[in-house]
Coordinates of C-alpha atoms and ligand atoms in Angstrom, one line a residue:
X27 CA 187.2 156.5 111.1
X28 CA 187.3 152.9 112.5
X29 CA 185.1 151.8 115.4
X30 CA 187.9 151.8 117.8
X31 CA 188.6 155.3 117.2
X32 CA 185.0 156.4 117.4
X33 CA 185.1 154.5 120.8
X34 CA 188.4 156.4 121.6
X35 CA 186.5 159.8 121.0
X36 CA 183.6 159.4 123.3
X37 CA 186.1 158.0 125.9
X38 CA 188.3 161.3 125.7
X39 CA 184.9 163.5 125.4
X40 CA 183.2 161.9 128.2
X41 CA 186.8 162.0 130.3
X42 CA 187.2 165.8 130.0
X43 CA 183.6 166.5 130.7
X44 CA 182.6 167.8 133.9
X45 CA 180.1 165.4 136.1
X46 CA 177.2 167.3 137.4
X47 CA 173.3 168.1 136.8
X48 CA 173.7 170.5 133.7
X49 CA 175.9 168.4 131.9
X50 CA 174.2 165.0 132.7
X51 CA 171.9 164.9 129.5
X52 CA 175.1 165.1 127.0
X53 CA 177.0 162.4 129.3
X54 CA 174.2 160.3 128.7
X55 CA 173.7 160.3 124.9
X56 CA 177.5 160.4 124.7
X57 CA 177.2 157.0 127.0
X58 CA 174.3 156.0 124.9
X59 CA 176.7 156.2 121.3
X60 CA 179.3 154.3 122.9
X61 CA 177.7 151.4 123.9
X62 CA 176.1 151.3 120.2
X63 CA 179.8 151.1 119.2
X64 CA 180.7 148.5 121.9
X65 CA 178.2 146.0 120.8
X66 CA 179.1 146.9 116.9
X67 CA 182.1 145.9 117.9
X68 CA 181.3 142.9 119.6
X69 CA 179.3 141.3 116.9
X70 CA 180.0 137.9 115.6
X71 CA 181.5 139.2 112.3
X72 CA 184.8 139.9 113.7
X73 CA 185.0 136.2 114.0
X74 CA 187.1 134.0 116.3
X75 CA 185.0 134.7 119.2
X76 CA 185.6 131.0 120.5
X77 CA 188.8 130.0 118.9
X78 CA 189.9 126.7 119.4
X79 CA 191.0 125.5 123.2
X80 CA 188.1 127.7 124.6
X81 CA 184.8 125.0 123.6
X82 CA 185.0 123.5 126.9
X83 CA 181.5 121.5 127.8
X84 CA 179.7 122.5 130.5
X85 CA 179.8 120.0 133.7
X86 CA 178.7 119.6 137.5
X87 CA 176.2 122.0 139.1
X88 CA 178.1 125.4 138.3
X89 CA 180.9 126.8 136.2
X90 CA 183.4 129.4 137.5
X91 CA 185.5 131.1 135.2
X92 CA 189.2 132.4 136.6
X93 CA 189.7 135.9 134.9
X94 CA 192.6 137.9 136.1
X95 CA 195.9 139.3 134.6
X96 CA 199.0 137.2 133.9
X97 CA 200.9 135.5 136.5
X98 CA 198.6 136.2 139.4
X99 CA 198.5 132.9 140.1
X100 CA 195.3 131.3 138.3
X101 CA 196.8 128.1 137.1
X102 CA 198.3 127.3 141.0
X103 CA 194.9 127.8 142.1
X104 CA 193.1 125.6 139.6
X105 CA 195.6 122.4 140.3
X106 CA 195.2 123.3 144.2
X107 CA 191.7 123.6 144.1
X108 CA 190.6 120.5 141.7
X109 CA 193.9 118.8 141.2
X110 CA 193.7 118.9 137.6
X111 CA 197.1 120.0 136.4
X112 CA 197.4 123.5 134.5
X113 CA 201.1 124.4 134.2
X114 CA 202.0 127.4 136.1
X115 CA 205.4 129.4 135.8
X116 CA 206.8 132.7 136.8
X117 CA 206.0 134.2 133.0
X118 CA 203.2 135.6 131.7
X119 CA 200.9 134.1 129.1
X120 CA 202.0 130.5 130.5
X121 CA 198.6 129.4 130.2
X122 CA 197.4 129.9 126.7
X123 CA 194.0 127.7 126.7
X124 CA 191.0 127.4 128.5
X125 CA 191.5 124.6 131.0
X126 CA 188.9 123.5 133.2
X127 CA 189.3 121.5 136.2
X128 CA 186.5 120.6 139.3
X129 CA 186.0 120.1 143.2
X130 CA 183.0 119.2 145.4
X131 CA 182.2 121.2 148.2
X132 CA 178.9 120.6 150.1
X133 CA 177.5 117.9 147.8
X134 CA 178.3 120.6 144.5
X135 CA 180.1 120.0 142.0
X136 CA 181.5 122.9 140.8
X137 CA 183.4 123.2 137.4
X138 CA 186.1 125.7 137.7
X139 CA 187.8 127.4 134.6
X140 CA 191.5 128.6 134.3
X141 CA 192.0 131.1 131.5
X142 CA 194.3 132.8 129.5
X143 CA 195.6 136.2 131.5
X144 CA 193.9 139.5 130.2
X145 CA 195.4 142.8 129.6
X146 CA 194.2 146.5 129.5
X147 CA 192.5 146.4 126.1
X148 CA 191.2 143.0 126.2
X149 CA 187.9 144.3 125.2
X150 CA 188.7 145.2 122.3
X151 CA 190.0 142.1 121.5
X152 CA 193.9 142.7 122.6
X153 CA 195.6 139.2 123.6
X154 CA 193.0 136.6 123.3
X155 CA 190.6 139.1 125.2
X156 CA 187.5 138.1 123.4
X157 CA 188.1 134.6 124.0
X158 CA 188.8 134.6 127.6
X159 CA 185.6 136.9 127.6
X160 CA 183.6 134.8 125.6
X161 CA 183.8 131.6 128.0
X162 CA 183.5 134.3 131.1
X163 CA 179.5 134.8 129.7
X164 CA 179.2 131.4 130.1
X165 CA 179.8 130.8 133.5
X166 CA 177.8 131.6 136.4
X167 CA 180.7 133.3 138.8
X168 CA 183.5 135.5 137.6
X169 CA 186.3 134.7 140.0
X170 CA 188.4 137.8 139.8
X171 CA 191.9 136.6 140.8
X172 CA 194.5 139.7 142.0
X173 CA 198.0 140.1 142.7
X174 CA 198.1 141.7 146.5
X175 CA 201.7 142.7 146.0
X176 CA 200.3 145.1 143.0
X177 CA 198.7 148.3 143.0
X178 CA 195.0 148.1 143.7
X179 CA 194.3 150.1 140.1
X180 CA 194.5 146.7 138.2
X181 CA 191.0 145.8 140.3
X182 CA 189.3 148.8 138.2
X183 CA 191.2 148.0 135.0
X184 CA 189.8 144.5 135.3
X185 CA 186.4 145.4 136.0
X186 CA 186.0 148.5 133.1
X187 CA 187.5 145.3 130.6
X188 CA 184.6 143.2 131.4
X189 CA 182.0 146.2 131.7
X190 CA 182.9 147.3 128.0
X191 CA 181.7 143.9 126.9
X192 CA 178.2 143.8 128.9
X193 CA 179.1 142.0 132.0
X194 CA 178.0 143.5 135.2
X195 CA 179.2 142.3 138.3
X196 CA 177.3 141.6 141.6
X197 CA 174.2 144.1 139.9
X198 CA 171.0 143.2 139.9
X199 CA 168.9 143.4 136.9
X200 CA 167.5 146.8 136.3
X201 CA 163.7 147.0 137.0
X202 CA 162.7 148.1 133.5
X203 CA 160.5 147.0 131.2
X204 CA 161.2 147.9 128.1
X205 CA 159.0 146.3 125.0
X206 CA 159.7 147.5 121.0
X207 CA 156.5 147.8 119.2
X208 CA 155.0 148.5 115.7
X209 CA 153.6 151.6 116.1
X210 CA 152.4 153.9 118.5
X211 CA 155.5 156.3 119.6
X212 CA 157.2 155.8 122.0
X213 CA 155.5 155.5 125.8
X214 CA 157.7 156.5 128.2
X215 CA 156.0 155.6 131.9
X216 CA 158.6 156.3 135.2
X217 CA 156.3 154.5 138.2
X218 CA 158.7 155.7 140.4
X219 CA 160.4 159.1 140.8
X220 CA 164.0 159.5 138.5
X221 CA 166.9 161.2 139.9
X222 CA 168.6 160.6 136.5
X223 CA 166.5 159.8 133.6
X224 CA 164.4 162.2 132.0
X225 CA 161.4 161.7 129.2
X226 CA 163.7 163.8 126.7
X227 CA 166.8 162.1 127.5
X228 CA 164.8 159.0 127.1
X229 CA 163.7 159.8 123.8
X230 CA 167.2 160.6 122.2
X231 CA 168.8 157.4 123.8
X232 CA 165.9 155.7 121.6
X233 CA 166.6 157.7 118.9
X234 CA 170.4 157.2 118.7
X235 CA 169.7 153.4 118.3
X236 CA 166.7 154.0 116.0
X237 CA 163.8 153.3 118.1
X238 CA 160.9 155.1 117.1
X239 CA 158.0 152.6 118.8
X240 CA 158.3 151.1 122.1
X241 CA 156.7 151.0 126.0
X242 CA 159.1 151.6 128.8
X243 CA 158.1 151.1 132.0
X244 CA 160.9 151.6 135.2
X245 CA 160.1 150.4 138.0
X246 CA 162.9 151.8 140.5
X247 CA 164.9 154.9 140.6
X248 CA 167.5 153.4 137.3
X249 CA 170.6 155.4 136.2
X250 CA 171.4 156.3 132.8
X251 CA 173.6 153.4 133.0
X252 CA 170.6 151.0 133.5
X253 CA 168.4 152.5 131.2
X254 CA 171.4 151.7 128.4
X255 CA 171.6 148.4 129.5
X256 CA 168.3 147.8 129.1
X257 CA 168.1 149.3 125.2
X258 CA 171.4 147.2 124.1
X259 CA 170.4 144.6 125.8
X260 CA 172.7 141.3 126.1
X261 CA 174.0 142.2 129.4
X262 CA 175.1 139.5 131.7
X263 CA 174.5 139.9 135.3
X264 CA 177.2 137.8 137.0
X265 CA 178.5 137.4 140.7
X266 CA 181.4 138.2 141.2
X267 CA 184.0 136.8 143.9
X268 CA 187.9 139.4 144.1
X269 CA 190.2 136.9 145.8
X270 CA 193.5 139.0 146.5
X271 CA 196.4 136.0 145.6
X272 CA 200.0 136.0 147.3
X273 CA 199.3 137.4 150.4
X274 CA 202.4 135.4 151.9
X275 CA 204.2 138.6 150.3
X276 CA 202.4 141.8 152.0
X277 CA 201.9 142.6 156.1
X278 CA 199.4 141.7 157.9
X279 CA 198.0 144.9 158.5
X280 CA 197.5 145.3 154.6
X281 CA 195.8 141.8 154.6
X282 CA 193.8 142.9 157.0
X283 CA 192.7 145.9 154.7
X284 CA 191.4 144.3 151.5
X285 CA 190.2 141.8 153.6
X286 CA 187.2 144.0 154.6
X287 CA 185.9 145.1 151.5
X288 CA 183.1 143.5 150.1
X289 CA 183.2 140.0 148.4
X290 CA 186.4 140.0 148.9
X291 CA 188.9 137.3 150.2
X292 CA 192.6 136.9 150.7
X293 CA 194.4 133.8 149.7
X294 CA 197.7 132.5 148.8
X295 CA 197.5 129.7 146.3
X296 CA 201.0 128.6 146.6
X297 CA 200.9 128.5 150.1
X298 CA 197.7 126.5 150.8
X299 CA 196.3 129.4 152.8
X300 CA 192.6 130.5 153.5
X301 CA 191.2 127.8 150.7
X302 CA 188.5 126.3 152.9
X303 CA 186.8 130.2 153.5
X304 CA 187.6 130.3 149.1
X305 CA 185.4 127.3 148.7
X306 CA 182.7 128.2 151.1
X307 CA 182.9 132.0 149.6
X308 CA 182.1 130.7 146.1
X309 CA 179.3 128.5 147.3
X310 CA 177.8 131.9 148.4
X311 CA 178.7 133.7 145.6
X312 CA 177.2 131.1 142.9
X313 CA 173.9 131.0 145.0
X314 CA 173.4 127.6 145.6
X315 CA 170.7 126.0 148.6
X316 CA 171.5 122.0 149.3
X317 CA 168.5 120.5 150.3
X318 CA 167.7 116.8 152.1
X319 CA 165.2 114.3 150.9
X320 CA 164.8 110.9 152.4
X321 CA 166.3 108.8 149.4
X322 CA 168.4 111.1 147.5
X323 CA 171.6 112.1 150.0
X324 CA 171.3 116.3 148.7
X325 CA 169.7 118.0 145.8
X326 CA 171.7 121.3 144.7
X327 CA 169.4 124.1 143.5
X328 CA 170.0 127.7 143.1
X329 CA 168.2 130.0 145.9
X330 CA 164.9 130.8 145.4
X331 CA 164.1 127.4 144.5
X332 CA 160.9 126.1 145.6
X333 CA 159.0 122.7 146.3
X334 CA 158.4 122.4 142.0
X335 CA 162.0 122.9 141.5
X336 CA 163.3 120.1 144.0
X337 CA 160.4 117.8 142.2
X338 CA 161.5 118.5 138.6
X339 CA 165.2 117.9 139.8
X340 CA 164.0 114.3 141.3
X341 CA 162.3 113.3 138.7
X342 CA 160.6 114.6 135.9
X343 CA 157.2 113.7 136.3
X344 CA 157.1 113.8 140.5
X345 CA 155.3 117.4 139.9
X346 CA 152.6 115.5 137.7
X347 CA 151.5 113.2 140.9
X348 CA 152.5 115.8 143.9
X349 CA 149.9 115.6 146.7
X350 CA 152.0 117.8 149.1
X351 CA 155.5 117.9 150.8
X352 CA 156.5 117.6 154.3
X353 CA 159.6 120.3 154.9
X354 CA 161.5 120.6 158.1
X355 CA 164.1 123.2 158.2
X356 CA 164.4 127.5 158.4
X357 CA 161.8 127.8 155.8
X358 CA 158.6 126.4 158.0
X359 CA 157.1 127.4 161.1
X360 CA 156.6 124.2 162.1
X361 CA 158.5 121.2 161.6
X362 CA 157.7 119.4 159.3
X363 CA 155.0 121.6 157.9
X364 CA 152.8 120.7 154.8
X365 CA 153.2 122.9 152.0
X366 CA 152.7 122.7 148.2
X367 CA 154.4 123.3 145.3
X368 CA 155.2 127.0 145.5
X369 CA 156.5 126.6 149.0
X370 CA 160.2 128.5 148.7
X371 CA 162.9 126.3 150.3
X372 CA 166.1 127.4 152.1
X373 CA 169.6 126.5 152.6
X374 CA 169.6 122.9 154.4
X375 CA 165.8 121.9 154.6
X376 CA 164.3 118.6 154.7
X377 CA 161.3 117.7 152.3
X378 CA 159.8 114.5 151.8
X379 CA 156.7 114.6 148.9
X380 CA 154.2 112.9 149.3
X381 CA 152.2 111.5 145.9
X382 CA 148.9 111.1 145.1
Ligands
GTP420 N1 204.5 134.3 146.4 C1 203.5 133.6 145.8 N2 203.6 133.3 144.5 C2 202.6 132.6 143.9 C3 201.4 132.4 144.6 N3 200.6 131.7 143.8 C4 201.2 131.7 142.6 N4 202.5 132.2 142.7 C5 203.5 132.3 141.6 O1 203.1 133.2 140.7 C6 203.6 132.8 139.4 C7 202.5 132.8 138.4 O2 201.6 131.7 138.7 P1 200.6 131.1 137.6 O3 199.7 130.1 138.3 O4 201.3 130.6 136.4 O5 199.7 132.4 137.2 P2 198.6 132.6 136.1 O6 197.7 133.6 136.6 O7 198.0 131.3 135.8 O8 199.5 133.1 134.9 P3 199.2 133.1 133.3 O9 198.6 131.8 132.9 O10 200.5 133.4 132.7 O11 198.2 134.2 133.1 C8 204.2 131.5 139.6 O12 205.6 131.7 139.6 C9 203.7 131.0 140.9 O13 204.5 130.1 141.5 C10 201.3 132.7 146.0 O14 200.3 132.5 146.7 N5 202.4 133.4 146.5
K421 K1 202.3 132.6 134.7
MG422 MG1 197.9 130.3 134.0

């Protein structure tokens, strides 16, 4: 039996069994087998991974990469957005390369990506699934593009494509820690109550992947989910932005619907509508904090930067010959206030550093 079929089987299995407490211990190695097949199948041997039109260099502060189905309007919002030209037309698969275009917003500059379309089965490397999937890893926002004139079904088909192949969307890291070793068993070592995971179930999911020695440590009440994550490993934790295309075509009343579910926003890309609330949106989503120093006009870190980060991004040796910084702004309680290096900085502050 070929990997896709063995996938095929656990889907079914795990489809027709019931969800609750007594069968949550098979669900789990059943989930457990299938994403051992997933990542079989996602190894490089199956070659073509790339494929030629998708090597596009990395530029500018932060990548976005447009995944949606075909026709929902990708390539109009790439040449709206950055004015680079991608050629868009009322049939699908018009776009057949990975073309990447960029705009400023707030001192950013922010490389955006326009894809191929995907379809159901892109996962498995239908269309050019793998490809489009492949340069989705790379960036640091998924931009989920939908059609609001179709059914809202296509938002889950998207998102199970790009689950099957280790992206999670706006998830945080699990808190595990989870360390193979030489020898020893296996420690398993829950610090905080489970409502899921159980020593047992722990021990089989190991098993399955042959995993005889290791320390696992959770942190946080994880779901089986997590704990799998964790084991296979590669997962890519990405933020993730659903902008609802077209709009120009429903009521206002359903605008007004998806318009309230999270990250979500509603655009229409041939009509110029909503784009300064799209560029602001993805400033949120990809994280970034602009901060003010006396010479340089902004610096663009990611949040949770601190005083070291804004030195190393001045210059590389400023650290070396920090005395201390003066920081006006939300993250003092004074202004300016003296801090050092550790000193976490926030949307919009001030610093100036002072040397020794
Ligand atoms: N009504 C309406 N049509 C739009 C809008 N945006 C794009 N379109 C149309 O939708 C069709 C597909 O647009 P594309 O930009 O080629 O879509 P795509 O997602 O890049 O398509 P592929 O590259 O084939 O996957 C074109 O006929 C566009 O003119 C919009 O906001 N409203
Ligand atoms: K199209
Ligand atoms: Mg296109």
């Amino acid at each position: 039996m070929g990997i896709l079929e063995k996938i095929a089987d656990i889907e079914h299995e795990i489809g027709r069994t019931q969800k609750n407490k007594a069968t949550e211990h098979h669900l789990g190695l059943l989930k457990g087998k299938l994403a051992k097949y997933r990542a079989e199948l996602l190894e490089p041997k199956s070659s073509g991974a790339k494929g030629e039109g998708f090597d596009v260099l990395k530029s500018g502060d932060s990548r976005v990469a447009l995944i949606g189905f075909p026709s929902v309007g990708k390539s109009t919002l790439l040449s709206l957005l950055t004015g680079t030209k991608s050629e868009a037309a009322n049939y699908e698969f018009t776009t057949l390369t990975c073309i990447p275009g960029k705009f400023m917003y707030k001192g950013a500059n922010i490389q955006i990506l326009d894809l191929p379309g995907i379809i159901q089965g892109a996962s498995e490397g239908k269309g050019r699934g793998r490809q489009v999937i492949s340069v989705a890893r790379t960036a640091d926002m998924i931009l989920m593009m939908l059609d609001s004139t179709k059914s809202h079904a296509q938002r889950k088909l998207l998102e199970a494509e790009l689950e099957a192949v280790g992206i999670r969307l706006n998830k945080k890291i699990p808190e595990i820690y989870f360390k193979v070793k030489k020898g020893g068993g296996i420690s398993y070592n829950p610090i905080v109550k489970q409502s899921q995971l159980t020593e047992k179930l722990v021990f089989e999911i190991l098993h399955q992947y042959k995993i005889f020695n290791a320390e696992v440590l959770v942190r946080d009440d994880v779901t089986i989910d997590d704990f799998i994550d964790v084991i296979v490993g590669n997962r890519k934790y990405l933020p993730c932005l659903y902008v609802y295309n077209k709009i120009d075509q429903i009521t206002i009343e359903e605008v007004d619907k998806i318009a309230r579910e999270d990250h979500t926003i509603v655009i229409s890309a041939e009509g110029d509508l909503n784009m300064e609330t799209l560029k602001e949106q993805i400033w949120v989503h990809l994280n970034l904090l602009r901060v003010y120093t006396k010479k340089q006009s902004g610096l663009i870190l990611r949040s949770g930067a601190t005083v070291e980060t804004a030195c190393h991004s001045i210059h590389r040796t400023l650290a070396e010959n920090f005395r201390y910084a003066l920081v006006w702004g939300t993250s003092t309680k004074h202004n300016p206030q003296r801090v050092g290096l550790t000193h976490p900085l926030e949307n919009e502050d001030v610093i100036q550093i002072v040397k020794k």
